[in-house]
Amino acid sequence: MQLNVDDVSFSMQGKQIISDIYLQAKPGEFVGIIGPNGSGKSTLLKNIYRVNKPDCGKITLDHEDIYALSAKKTAQKMAVVSQESGGLFDFSVRELVLMGRAPHKKMMESDTIGDGHIADEALQKVGLTAYSDRSITTLSGGEKQRVMIARALAQQAKVLVLDEPTNHLDVHHQLQLMDLVKTLNITVIAALHDLNIASSYCDRIYVMKDGKIVKSGSPEEVLEEETLQEVFRVNTSIIKHPITGKTHITFLSSTLQASEDDKRKSLHI
Amino acid sequence: MNEKVSLEQPVNKKKEKNEKENSRTYNRRFKILLFALPIVLILTIILAMALGPVTIHPFIVWEIALSHTPLLGDLVNGDWTNAQYNIIWEIRFPRVLLGAIIGAGLALAGTGIQALVRNSLADPYILGVSSGASVGATLVILTGAFQIFGQYALSFAAFLGALLAIIAVFYLAQVGGRISTTRLLLSGIALSMILSAVTDFIVISAPDDDKVHSALFWMMGSLVGADWEMLPIAGIPVIATFIFLLFQSRSLNILLMGEETAATLGINIHVFQKLLIVIISLLTGVLVSVSGAIGFVGLMIPHVVRLLVGSDHRRVLWISLFLGAIFMMWADVAARLLVAPQEIPIGVVTALTGGPFFIWLLRKSSYSFGGGS
């Protein structure tokens, strides 16, 4: 399923949050959005998943304007893992994953055995099968995040929108999650914090700054020392990693670049 | 392989404890309760009618009820006195049944409003419905307004007050055509405060002590005025709301996940929220206008039910309905009996009995509703 964002702008209480956004995700493509805090990544995603309607511009799924679709129709096509924490109420993990089946249900229709299988399969994919009867309130932040992913999987949508999906996850689960998403072969749009993760998994990356897209292209094209200095205000050393062949970014913090003098001083302290 | 890793993570004590309270336990408990509570409900109805300043044998209650049942009525030979008949059929029957309806209705309204605002402190009165009704009711009691409606003047005025409060809150809570739940809560509370002040002013300016007493009594809630005509007035909205909420139970569950998530799971959130507000406040308005603002039931019953069967509304709604009805009937029995032949306002009983029980439940288990643990 193809997603197009055409000249979208959005303002909130008179303040322009994002402007003139063009973005495209082809079927099966993994598209990342990177940018510093407050650059408008989440807002753009909210425009895409229909929580905030853009002031102007058009967002289409396979050339259908999503704001012309019903909430239910959209949810059948697009699954979202947002930053909203939904793990505060006493539902079992499996019940929560089954909520992902809601867009496919009529009113009053109960969950079928088929829905159960879909939920169990989703739980297996995120490695939480053993937790299916546990109350969501007893899970850690990372486990909750994986439940939300499982719920999105159970939705069986052709587009997956992820807002910083690897937040709260340890390294192992970050990689597990990204591997999982990568193997789904559906269109993915993800706001990502971790630039190395973005580099490893994205087919294309959009860089946002101050509500605008300042650069886009393949990870190699986008992730350059100069760009990162300009957008994120950090010094980096970028290499092609010898094992993965992917662009690898090492952040050079100001203390690491400090003179030998300072180093010696700090040793004595 | 990955699964193994997550299994081997250390499980802390709290998790072990909670593991017992899993969804299977909830499901099993739900089935048991769904079977047991209707029986308890019927027993409660019979006992609540038998108990009172004049005790009447439950068997006679049963016979009088049976004599009014089509087909079965002829089987009963009436060996009761006229006085017994009048007490049971004209006074206690409507009163007990009204109690059941009000209790069930308040529990449902509480369940709905807590899902809507995702706040454990919310009760059906938080949107200012009861305060609006109180203004109307105290005006009627103290000034005798709306006399053209005869015996229903009080209920009518109360409902009118509730309706006006609902409309005000509904408009105050909107930002750009959408309901903001924070604003809904805040404007509800603000309006409640204003209207309570108005009520206080009306009561304090009343010249007649008797009227002040009955106004206060009304505000704390009472089933004294129950008659047969009230049952459909209160009963139909309760049943209608129950059916509506039951149809929407999946959406209610999803609403607890947060508004954004609900929207991405295919719920037309703005329409759904408005619908919920209108239906719940209308129901509350009807209940309050019939029985006064009986407190605590709408707050407490949904929590007790969630402790028993978890948060899934497909279970919560059924159990709330029954438990609300049963609790209210026993509270009314206590209101009639404790200082007989005087009566205590039922709101006093619900708060005095329900409160400590609720606190005990909270201390006992690791229950939390939306507030983390």
XYZ file of C-alpha atoms in Angstrom:
642
model
C 0.000 0.000 0.000
C 1.347 3.372 -0.977
C 1.203 6.367 1.299
C 1.528 9.892 -0.021
C 1.787 13.082 1.940
C 1.271 16.043 -0.348
C 2.115 19.569 0.735
C 0.802 19.145 4.260
C 0.913 21.926 6.836
C -0.468 21.938 10.346
C -0.699 24.617 12.973
C -1.899 24.516 16.532
C -3.285 27.532 18.376
C -1.869 29.808 15.713
C 1.590 28.300 15.856
C 2.873 26.619 12.727
C 4.072 23.142 13.746
C 4.876 21.596 10.382
C 4.784 23.092 6.918
C 5.044 22.060 3.283
C 5.635 18.393 3.939
C 5.994 16.023 1.023
C 6.561 12.401 1.918
C 6.118 9.174 0.108
C 6.230 5.555 1.183
C 6.022 2.977 -1.568
C 4.479 -0.440 -0.987
C 6.683 -2.500 1.297
C 9.069 0.352 1.920
C 10.524 1.113 5.352
C 10.589 4.883 5.724
C 12.184 6.566 8.713
C 11.689 10.086 9.980
C 14.485 11.498 12.095
C 14.922 14.873 13.695
C 15.615 16.494 17.038
C 12.974 16.884 19.778
C 10.233 19.254 18.722
C 11.049 19.028 15.046
C 7.505 17.900 14.244
C 7.979 14.155 13.718
C 5.111 13.116 15.983
C 2.881 15.871 14.646
C 3.449 14.696 11.104
C 2.630 11.147 12.130
C -0.521 12.359 13.906
C -1.549 14.054 10.675
C -0.998 10.759 8.921
C -2.954 8.671 11.411
C -5.848 11.081 11.486
C -5.609 12.457 14.994
C -4.761 15.962 13.809
C -6.280 17.046 10.548
C -3.826 19.069 8.453
C -4.711 22.684 7.657
C -3.966 22.081 4.019
C -2.531 19.428 1.792
C -3.565 15.871 1.222
C -2.671 12.487 2.669
C -3.565 9.467 0.601
C -3.427 5.715 0.940
C -3.334 4.163 -2.513
C -4.602 7.498 -3.862
C -7.581 7.571 -1.491
C -7.772 10.628 0.750
C -7.635 9.223 4.276
C -9.777 12.036 5.652
C -12.550 10.904 3.308
C -12.448 7.409 4.831
C -14.221 6.396 8.017
C -12.181 5.819 11.164
C -12.878 2.125 10.860
C -11.849 1.859 7.203
C -8.633 3.703 7.963
C -7.924 1.380 10.874
C -8.304 -1.608 8.581
C -5.590 -0.209 6.342
C -3.300 1.457 8.847
C -2.082 0.318 12.253
C -0.444 2.709 14.672
C 1.808 2.327 17.665
C 1.796 5.754 19.257
C 3.535 7.002 22.360
C 0.291 6.977 24.306
C 0.560 4.523 27.149
C -2.438 2.246 27.243
C -1.252 -0.188 29.857
C -2.899 1.295 32.906
C -6.079 -0.722 32.981
C -6.618 -4.248 34.050
C -6.824 -6.160 30.794
C -4.984 -9.354 30.048
C -2.268 -9.177 27.416
C -4.335 -11.299 25.082
C -7.458 -9.165 25.541
C -5.410 -6.132 24.651
C -4.011 -7.723 21.512
C -7.520 -8.786 20.533
C -8.494 -5.106 20.537
C -6.473 -4.934 17.339
C -9.223 -6.964 15.724
C -11.795 -4.240 16.468
C -11.651 -2.547 13.033
C -12.641 -5.843 11.452
C -15.604 -6.378 13.751
C -19.218 -5.434 13.545
C -20.934 -4.039 16.580
C -21.686 -6.769 19.128
C -19.747 -9.353 17.088
C -17.671 -11.395 19.482
C -14.094 -12.514 18.982
C -13.934 -15.647 16.873
C -11.467 -18.511 17.084
C -9.821 -17.003 14.022
C -9.290 -13.733 15.886
C -7.809 -15.738 18.736
C -5.316 -17.374 16.383
C -4.333 -14.016 14.929
C -3.790 -12.616 18.431
C -1.770 -15.637 19.539
C 0.371 -15.446 16.427
C 1.024 -11.751 17.033
C 1.996 -12.504 20.625
C 4.339 -15.213 19.463
C 6.002 -12.808 17.049
C 6.814 -10.351 19.833
C 7.842 -13.198 22.134
C 5.088 -12.756 24.715
C 3.161 -16.000 24.318
C 3.822 -16.953 27.913
C 2.350 -13.636 29.063
C -1.006 -13.872 27.325
C -3.046 -14.299 30.520
C -1.043 -11.809 32.546
C -2.577 -8.469 33.423
C -1.056 -5.680 31.379
C -0.636 -3.658 34.583
C 2.044 -6.081 35.773
C 4.243 -5.697 32.701
C 7.360 -3.564 32.384
C 7.481 -0.624 29.994
C 9.301 -2.609 27.356
C 6.920 -5.527 27.594
C 3.967 -3.156 27.268
C 5.532 -1.686 24.159
C 5.768 -5.153 22.645
C 2.108 -5.785 23.479
C 1.194 -2.612 21.579
C 3.207 -3.883 18.620
C 1.381 -7.207 18.830
C -1.917 -5.342 18.845
C -0.888 -3.458 15.714
C 0.106 -6.774 14.088
C -3.293 -8.258 14.942
C -4.833 -5.368 13.045
C -3.346 -6.899 9.867
C -3.019 -3.536 8.211
C -0.943 -2.863 5.151
C 0.611 0.289 6.568
C 2.267 0.464 9.954
C 2.953 3.818 11.609
C 5.378 3.744 14.513
C 6.136 6.696 16.764
C 9.477 5.957 18.363
C 8.772 2.253 18.714
C 12.043 1.374 20.384
C 11.529 3.713 23.326
C 11.594 1.756 26.597
C 13.216 -1.259 24.933
C 16.582 -2.748 25.782
C 19.050 -3.369 22.976
C 18.019 -6.949 22.429
C 14.342 -6.091 22.127
C 15.056 -3.043 19.978
C 16.736 -5.234 17.408
C 14.150 -7.971 17.769
C 11.364 -5.494 17.179
C 12.980 -3.832 14.203
C 13.802 -7.227 12.668
C 10.206 -8.244 13.139
C 8.844 -5.080 11.536
C 11.313 -5.437 8.670
C 10.156 -8.971 7.881
C 6.467 -8.008 7.740
C 6.879 -6.737 4.189
C 4.338 -3.974 4.678
C 4.740 -0.256 4.311
C 6.283 1.186 7.472
C 6.633 4.805 8.506
C 8.537 5.246 11.725
C 9.750 8.191 13.706
C 13.088 7.064 15.089
C 15.408 8.471 17.691
C 18.267 6.076 17.290
C 20.153 7.080 14.154
C 22.042 3.803 13.905
C 18.789 1.899 14.008
C 17.425 4.201 11.337
C 20.508 3.575 9.255
C 20.292 -0.197 9.622
C 16.622 -0.674 8.864
C 15.305 2.196 6.744
C 15.073 2.072 2.992
C 14.696 5.812 2.961
C 15.013 8.507 5.609
C 13.420 11.929 5.914
C 15.162 14.453 8.132
C 13.003 17.026 9.883
C 13.996 20.272 11.486
C 11.729 23.058 12.745
C 8.661 21.511 11.135
C 10.199 21.136 7.717
C 11.799 18.287 5.840
C 15.364 19.353 5.213
C 16.723 16.264 3.539
C 15.605 12.892 2.290
C 17.098 9.874 0.625
C 18.827 6.604 1.391
C 20.585 6.306 4.770
C 23.985 6.760 3.111
C 22.830 9.926 1.393
C 21.150 11.443 4.422
C 23.386 10.489 7.296
C 26.334 12.766 6.780
C 28.469 14.433 9.384
C 27.606 17.863 8.093
C 23.852 17.246 8.072
C 23.869 15.802 11.549
C 25.886 18.716 12.865
C 23.411 21.119 11.338
C 20.219 19.316 12.370
C 21.111 17.670 15.674
C 24.012 19.950 16.705
C 26.316 17.013 17.409
C 29.707 16.073 16.131
C 29.859 12.646 14.614
C 32.206 10.302 12.934
C 30.520 8.346 10.206
C 31.915 5.165 8.730
C 30.697 2.290 6.650
C 30.609 -0.490 9.193
C 32.957 -3.332 8.224
C 30.564 -6.093 9.243
C 27.100 -4.765 8.405
C 28.089 -2.593 5.476
C 25.643 -0.004 6.854
C 26.366 3.582 7.640
C 27.459 3.739 11.249
C 27.427 6.861 13.353
C 29.600 7.449 16.363
C 28.704 10.497 18.408
C 31.612 12.547 19.605
C 30.618 14.238 22.808
C 32.459 17.366 23.790
C 34.141 15.649 26.742
C 35.560 12.990 24.434
C 37.082 15.655 22.264
C 38.551 17.425 25.200
C 42.224 18.092 25.232
C 44.696 15.710 26.790
C 45.160 18.287 29.525
C 41.557 17.992 30.655
C 41.736 14.248 30.604
C 44.711 14.224 32.888
C 42.983 16.627 35.223
C 39.844 14.515 35.451
C 41.924 11.468 36.236
C 43.297 13.150 39.324
C 39.954 14.253 40.632
C 14.721 -18.534 21.460
C 13.628 -14.983 22.048
C 10.776 -16.195 24.116
C 13.122 -18.083 26.337
C 15.046 -14.938 27.035
C 11.982 -13.045 28.144
C 10.851 -15.962 30.285
C 14.096 -16.026 32.145
C 13.812 -12.424 33.177
C 13.439 -12.201 36.923
C 9.829 -11.982 38.015
C 9.317 -9.754 40.996
C 6.972 -10.416 43.860
C 4.201 -8.157 42.735
C 3.986 -9.951 39.441
C 3.745 -13.325 41.128
C 0.900 -12.117 43.244
C -0.934 -10.640 40.316
C -0.464 -13.672 38.168
C -3.209 -15.355 40.142
C -5.614 -12.588 39.223
C -5.340 -13.284 35.541
C -7.975 -13.226 32.875
C -8.934 -16.851 33.408
C -9.773 -16.133 37.036
C -11.824 -13.161 35.906
C -13.653 -15.197 33.317
C -14.422 -18.000 35.734
C -15.571 -15.535 38.349
C -17.718 -13.768 35.776
C -19.514 -16.984 34.900
C -20.119 -17.827 38.547
C -21.379 -14.318 39.302
C -23.578 -14.183 36.233
C -25.224 -17.347 37.469
C -25.357 -16.442 41.165
C -26.279 -12.751 41.084
C -29.726 -13.133 39.471
C -30.574 -15.589 42.236
C -29.275 -13.221 44.897
C -31.227 -10.441 43.202
C -34.516 -12.308 43.434
C -33.864 -13.362 47.034
C -32.981 -9.769 47.857
C -36.185 -8.492 46.305
C -38.283 -10.915 48.389
C -36.378 -10.245 51.612
C -36.332 -6.491 51.093
C -40.103 -6.565 50.758
C -40.527 -8.722 53.835
C -38.322 -6.533 56.015
C -39.466 -3.204 57.337
C -41.085 -1.660 60.372
C -43.838 -4.244 59.802
C -42.255 -7.608 59.101
C -44.192 -9.763 56.691
C -43.385 -13.396 56.050
C -41.451 -13.830 52.773
C -43.937 -16.526 51.802
C -46.753 -13.988 51.805
C -44.644 -11.595 49.762
C -44.124 -14.398 47.302
C -47.847 -15.153 47.172
C -48.865 -11.543 46.643
C -46.318 -11.222 43.833
C -47.552 -14.456 42.330
C -51.182 -13.359 42.479
C -50.303 -10.529 40.094
C -48.505 -12.797 37.661
C -50.542 -13.656 34.589
C -51.533 -17.354 34.358
C -50.078 -18.198 37.756
C -52.260 -15.734 39.632
C -55.205 -18.087 39.938
C -53.131 -20.711 41.724
C -52.805 -18.553 44.825
C -55.477 -18.441 47.478
C -55.173 -15.106 49.172
C -54.642 -15.708 52.875
C -53.177 -12.288 53.579
C -54.748 -9.302 55.303
C -55.672 -6.130 53.494
C -53.047 -4.189 55.404
C -50.363 -6.667 54.432
C -51.484 -6.450 50.826
C -51.333 -2.655 50.824
C -47.919 -2.543 52.457
C -46.470 -5.091 50.083
C -48.129 -4.235 46.796
C -48.637 -0.488 47.061
C -45.642 0.587 49.117
C -42.799 -1.912 49.332
C -43.046 -3.480 45.909
C -42.580 -0.282 43.930
C -40.047 0.977 46.442
C -37.848 -2.118 46.348
C -38.040 -2.374 42.584
C -37.292 1.327 42.199
C -34.274 0.812 44.448
C -33.095 -1.989 42.198
C -33.552 0.158 39.107
C -31.822 3.197 40.597
C -28.939 1.095 41.912
C -28.458 -0.644 38.577
C -28.752 2.644 36.706
C -26.248 4.503 38.880
C -23.770 1.628 38.601
C -24.109 1.684 34.811
C -23.780 5.454 34.624
C -20.690 5.269 36.832
C -19.127 2.575 34.660
C -19.766 4.637 31.554
C -18.486 7.913 32.931
C -15.329 6.325 34.337
C -14.565 4.825 30.931
C -15.272 8.146 29.265
C -12.936 10.242 31.399
C -10.570 7.391 32.360
C -10.565 8.677 35.884
C -11.223 6.582 38.943
C -12.717 9.495 40.883
C -15.457 10.127 38.361
C -19.025 9.341 39.319
C -22.311 9.964 37.510
C -22.704 13.310 39.291
C -19.334 14.709 38.240
C -20.848 16.434 35.205
C -23.039 18.592 37.426
C -26.208 16.634 36.757
C -27.160 16.193 40.390
C -26.374 19.785 41.314
C -28.593 21.017 38.518
C -31.335 18.696 39.667
C -30.948 19.891 43.248
C -31.577 23.490 42.241
C -34.796 22.468 40.521
C -35.904 20.210 43.331
C -35.212 22.654 46.158
C -37.066 25.374 44.259
C -40.127 23.137 44.079
C -39.889 21.990 47.678
C -39.335 25.447 49.112
C -41.348 27.706 46.810
C -43.912 25.344 45.364
C -43.032 26.154 41.757
C -44.259 24.008 38.848
C -47.487 23.114 40.651
C -49.214 22.476 37.321
C -47.319 19.161 37.164
C -49.004 17.995 40.373
C -47.183 15.222 42.197
C -44.540 15.133 39.476
C -43.587 18.785 39.906
C -40.518 17.793 41.918
C -39.287 15.208 39.436
C -40.000 17.491 36.535
C -38.130 20.419 38.033
C -35.227 18.207 39.012
C -34.965 16.786 35.512
C -35.164 20.252 34.006
C -32.345 21.407 36.276
C -30.279 18.363 35.355
C -30.876 18.948 31.668
C -29.784 22.580 31.838
C -26.645 21.589 33.722
C -25.858 18.916 31.108
C -26.265 21.354 28.236
C -24.027 23.898 29.943
C -21.285 21.379 30.709
C -21.494 19.884 27.231
C -20.844 23.239 25.608
C -18.183 24.297 28.089
C -16.283 21.073 27.463
C -15.923 21.566 23.741
C -12.792 22.896 22.127
C -13.154 23.420 18.416
C -16.115 21.079 18.183
C -14.342 18.301 20.065
C -14.872 17.198 23.626
C -11.844 17.538 25.844
C -12.184 15.195 28.783
C -10.089 17.418 31.019
C -12.327 20.355 30.264
C -15.356 18.142 30.715
C -14.253 17.227 34.227
C -13.234 20.742 35.166
C -16.352 22.410 33.827
C -18.484 19.732 35.482
C -16.831 20.390 38.817
C -17.017 24.162 38.416
C -20.674 24.045 37.480
C -21.412 21.686 40.377
C -19.863 24.154 42.780
C -21.847 27.062 41.409
C -25.121 25.156 41.426
C -24.521 23.780 44.922
C -24.041 27.339 46.093
C -27.315 28.299 44.454
C -29.034 25.358 46.165
C -27.526 26.319 49.519
C -28.746 29.840 49.036
C -32.262 28.674 48.226
C -32.310 26.360 51.234
C -30.903 28.920 53.644
C -33.422 31.563 52.544
C -36.342 29.241 53.202
C -38.553 30.442 56.045
C -39.911 27.023 56.950
C -37.813 24.478 58.891
C -39.924 21.535 57.754
C -39.316 22.387 54.151
C -35.604 22.769 54.744
C -35.619 19.310 56.273
C -37.390 17.744 53.326
C -35.130 19.571 50.883
C -32.043 18.249 52.668
C -33.608 14.794 52.750
C -34.212 14.925 49.025
C -30.659 15.998 48.289
C -29.269 13.029 50.158
C -31.519 10.747 48.191
C -34.560 8.766 49.138
C -36.866 6.127 47.756
C -39.772 7.208 49.953
C -41.872 8.588 47.109
C -41.719 5.419 45.032
C -44.874 4.391 43.213
C -45.663 2.067 40.325
C -45.719 4.884 37.769
C -42.081 5.697 38.485
C -40.837 2.237 37.602
C -41.111 2.535 33.804
C -39.931 6.161 33.916
C -36.689 5.069 35.550
C -36.597 1.510 34.248
C -36.787 2.138 30.528
C -33.801 4.532 30.433
C -31.779 2.071 32.533
C -32.507 -0.822 30.188
C -31.941 1.318 27.097
C -28.600 2.554 28.433
C -27.581 -0.960 29.379
C -28.274 -2.220 25.872
C -26.454 0.728 24.315
C -23.388 0.265 26.517
C -23.390 -3.482 25.955
C -23.395 -2.913 22.203
C -20.502 -0.517 22.667
C -18.536 -2.596 25.162
C -15.688 -3.211 22.751
C -15.459 0.516 22.077
C -15.566 1.249 25.815
C -12.652 -1.114 26.363
C -10.704 0.548 23.595
C -11.549 3.990 24.964
C -9.626 3.036 28.119
C -6.495 2.717 25.972
C -6.590 6.456 25.354
C -8.313 8.668 22.831
C -5.566 8.541 20.242
C -5.278 4.786 20.331
C -9.046 4.469 20.180
C -9.100 6.616 17.066
C -6.416 4.503 15.396
C -8.389 1.373 16.217
C -11.266 2.631 14.151
C -13.497 4.396 16.657
C -15.071 7.674 15.660
C -13.958 9.104 18.945
C -15.595 12.546 18.822
C -19.025 11.186 18.021
C -18.668 8.335 20.497
C -17.665 10.620 23.373
C -20.552 12.992 22.755
C -22.993 10.126 22.532
C -21.707 8.709 25.801
C -21.996 12.037 27.584
C -25.527 12.645 26.390
C -26.786 9.150 27.179
C -25.136 8.876 30.581
C -26.176 12.324 31.737
C -29.747 11.852 30.560
C -29.902 8.574 32.466
C -28.417 10.204 35.552
C -30.839 13.102 35.197
C -33.804 10.739 35.180
C -32.487 8.758 38.156
C -31.778 11.852 40.206
C -35.145 13.376 39.456
C -36.860 10.218 40.720
C -34.796 9.457 43.800
C -32.559 12.416 44.594
C -28.800 12.290 44.413
C -27.955 8.985 46.067
C -24.223 9.092 46.417
C -21.405 6.609 46.293
C -23.143 3.811 44.391
C -22.125 5.090 40.975
C -18.576 5.633 42.168
C -18.067 2.457 44.128
C -19.903 -0.335 42.327
C -17.901 -0.095 39.065
C -14.654 -0.286 41.044
C -15.821 -3.271 43.074
C -16.907 -4.971 39.869
C -13.553 -4.363 38.179
C -11.814 -5.821 41.192
C -13.932 -8.920 40.771
C -13.926 -9.434 37.024
C -11.292 -7.127 35.524
C -11.768 -4.127 33.240
C -13.439 -5.753 30.237
C -16.798 -4.060 29.815
C -18.340 -7.185 28.374
C -18.101 -8.489 31.926
C -18.215 -5.260 33.922
C -21.583 -4.057 32.579
C -23.493 -7.203 33.501
C -22.059 -7.485 36.976
C -22.466 -3.749 37.658
C -26.123 -3.969 36.755
C -26.793 -6.743 39.254
C -24.491 -5.595 42.008
C -25.793 -2.015 41.843
C -29.369 -3.236 42.148
C -28.635 -5.612 45.020
C -26.557 -3.111 46.963
C -29.164 -0.385 46.632
C -31.981 -2.598 47.855
C -30.057 -3.582 50.984
C -29.091 0.026 51.584
C -32.760 0.914 51.434
C -33.631 -1.863 53.872
C -31.087 -0.405 56.265
C -32.468 3.095 55.679
C -35.924 1.869 56.673
C -34.933 -0.331 59.594
C -32.017 1.230 61.477
C -33.946 3.951 63.267
C -37.495 2.739 62.492
C -40.112 4.133 62.407
C -37.914 7.080 61.345
C -35.965 6.819 58.112
C -32.354 7.653 57.356
C -31.629 9.172 53.951
C -30.411 6.310 51.801
C -27.408 8.339 50.671
C -26.168 8.284 54.255
C -26.453 4.502 54.323
C -24.705 3.995 50.970
C -21.794 6.168 52.043
C -21.510 4.737 55.564
C -21.612 1.094 54.485
C -20.016 1.337 51.082
C -17.158 3.603 52.062
C -15.422 1.389 54.599
C -15.988 -1.698 52.453
C -14.432 0.092 49.525
C -11.431 1.168 51.566
C -10.974 -2.397 52.779
C -11.045 -3.674 49.194
C -8.493 -1.123 48.063
C -6.134 -1.962 50.903
C -6.521 -5.649 50.315
C -5.643 -5.881 46.647
C -3.363 -4.186 44.199
C -6.242 -2.690 42.246
C -5.643 0.406 40.219
C -7.783 2.073 37.621
C -5.748 4.132 35.236
C -3.536 5.634 37.893
C -0.672 3.176 37.625
C 0.088 1.139 40.712
